[in-house]
């Protein structure tokens, strides 16, 4: 059976992030109240609760904060990715996001390695932000 | 601030933990009745003495859970709490019960976590679309649905594995130490007739040869799902005086919640059990060195390692050496998870954390038989919910 992988369903608040990915751009929020970067997108800043959150384009580059190799699929939908190279990426702006690593062998993965975005258009409407060495 | 130590655990009950359940199937409310009857009987109390309950969710009702249980038991209460802290729920129940008792709004509170299989439904329900392979929320608008699930970051194993991997990058990762932790706990579990691994100790070699599930976590470092469940009765000092066993006073507690997904933790290697434990020790007026036994929530080996450090039993980064240098069986110099922990008992869902509470009471009451820690007066208990995201601690002391 061909399982359809779960895809994000953008909300009015998060839409700019996903729209940006469709245009091969990484956009995250910056708080004008306390000058901090915010991810995931919110209506108010998790540092100061200001609603002055401005979308800014960033390089999307960062480092590998941690990862695991899921030797058993976390759901049957991901069986084709085994072992899943799940990762937490820390962007140069300091925020972290969950992603998966591509274009790298498991044995070459090292925490702290430089990473750059890999835009993976999974449907006509949605692009996922995966990461590759760079 | 805090408890005066006037409330105590006076009785407990525990189902045998089994991988393949051999008993009759019961609905959750029916299991609530069983556990309540067993725990009250253990304490020497009657149903009419009860005027409080603390529960988690039940399979028969999505809401009005406490009222459903109270009606089924047939006993009105002044205090009813439904706790939603995953594996920290049992610890959360006990301190809330103690607080209610010290406030004077209840005298006897039953805290139960039933987790036996329920009868199979002749008309199976559709799968809840809000759940997606053990994720807690796949609803539109849920951050987990949008930023975790599409990447396959699901369930518990990978989250804990990524914490362990980060820990290794910062402090080094010693597989031998993690294996020893499992071996010591399974040795305790092998002596516990209620444990799924009763009579089944393991070796470091076996642990290290077990299948890698999510690097660096191996199969035997991860709890095995089982049927089970347990309960404790918490009572006032006055009630405790007429109960059967040595009262197990609740003298300190703490609870701390930070994140739901570890990706967003400020520092993945600093866990919420730190602040929770500091509050618990301060409240009780004790220090980690005063503890006679530690019953530490152990969904994974990494949880125990980080709790040992963050609760203050050893310095940050020293946990693996501490494990290698300590005897962690019931007769060792640092008795840990003397019932086998959940690595030895098996994990009966969110009831897993109740095994740690029950064992602490058992040890202080002096009822642990072959696993009894000599002169056991002060016990530390921890609970962990989600992925190191919500943690709680108790200090229990003999009365
Ligand atoms: Zn702000």
Short mmCIF file of C-alpha atoms in Angstrom, two decimals, chain A residues 6-12 14 17-18 39-41 65-72 74-78 84 86-88 96-100 111 128-130, chain B residues 132-133 138-140 143 145-154 158 161-163 165-166 169-170 211-216 261-269:
data_model
loop_
_atom_site.label_atom_id
_atom_site.label_comp_id
_atom_site.label_asym_id
_atom_site.label_seq_id
_atom_site.Cartn_x
_atom_site.Cartn_y
_atom_site.Cartn_z
CA UNK A 6 1.80 13.67 6.36
CA UNK A 7 2.36 17.21 5.11
CA UNK A 8 2.14 20.51 6.96
CA UNK A 9 -1.12 22.42 6.76
CA UNK A 10 -0.09 26.09 7.01
CA UNK A 11 -2.16 28.38 9.20
CA UNK A 12 -2.75 32.11 8.67
CA UNK A 14 2.63 30.31 9.65
CA UNK A 17 7.23 30.50 6.31
CA UNK A 18 5.84 27.90 3.91
CA UNK A 39 10.81 29.84 15.44
CA UNK A 40 8.29 28.27 14.93
CA UNK A 41 6.10 31.18 13.80
CA UNK A 65 22.68 20.47 17.03
CA UNK A 66 21.82 16.77 17.29
CA UNK A 67 20.49 13.86 15.24
CA UNK A 68 19.52 10.23 15.35
CA UNK A 69 19.24 7.43 12.85
CA UNK A 70 15.83 5.84 13.23
CA UNK A 71 16.53 2.21 12.31
CA UNK A 72 12.84 1.37 12.54
CA UNK A 74 8.75 6.12 13.08
CA UNK A 75 5.60 5.45 11.03
CA UNK A 76 5.03 3.14 8.05
CA UNK A 77 4.85 6.28 5.89
CA UNK A 78 8.58 6.82 6.36
CA UNK A 84 15.56 8.20 8.88
CA UNK A 86 16.29 12.98 11.91
CA UNK A 87 18.04 16.17 12.89
CA UNK A 88 17.78 19.28 14.98
CA UNK A 96 16.36 25.55 16.23
CA UNK A 97 14.18 23.49 13.95
CA UNK A 98 13.47 19.83 13.34
CA UNK A 99 14.47 18.50 9.95
CA UNK A 100 16.04 15.55 8.17
CA UNK A 111 27.23 17.12 15.56
CA UNK A 128 9.88 20.94 3.24
CA UNK A 129 13.12 22.39 4.58
CA UNK A 130 15.62 19.57 4.71
CA UNK B 132 -0.67 9.94 14.32
CA UNK B 133 1.51 7.02 15.31
CA UNK B 138 -1.93 15.93 14.57
CA UNK B 139 -4.63 18.60 14.63
CA UNK B 140 -4.45 21.58 12.30
CA UNK B 143 2.96 22.98 16.18
CA UNK B 145 1.47 18.54 13.35
CA UNK B 146 3.11 21.29 11.32
CA UNK B 147 6.79 21.24 12.24
CA UNK B 148 7.51 17.71 13.57
CA UNK B 149 5.26 15.07 12.05
CA UNK B 150 5.97 15.95 8.37
CA UNK B 151 9.67 15.27 9.02
CA UNK B 152 8.89 11.97 10.73
CA UNK B 153 9.77 13.20 14.23
CA UNK B 154 7.25 10.97 15.96
CA UNK B 158 13.83 9.47 18.43
CA UNK B 161 17.81 9.38 21.16
CA UNK B 162 18.53 12.92 19.96
CA UNK B 163 18.91 14.08 23.58
CA UNK B 165 23.28 11.99 21.08
CA UNK B 166 23.63 15.63 22.11
CA UNK B 169 28.65 15.31 21.96
CA UNK B 170 28.92 17.52 25.04
CA UNK B 211 19.41 -4.09 18.35
CA UNK B 212 20.12 -0.41 17.74
CA UNK B 213 16.70 1.26 17.58
CA UNK B 214 17.57 4.95 17.28
CA UNK B 215 21.25 5.81 17.71
CA UNK B 216 22.60 5.63 20.38
CA UNK B 261 9.41 18.91 21.71
CA UNK B 262 13.10 18.87 22.76
CA UNK B 263 14.09 20.75 19.58
CA UNK B 264 12.85 23.87 21.37
CA UNK B 265 14.53 23.27 24.73
CA UNK B 266 16.85 26.10 25.69
CA UNK B 267 19.56 23.51 26.34
CA UNK B 268 18.76 19.91 25.50
CA UNK B 269 21.18 18.66 28.15
#
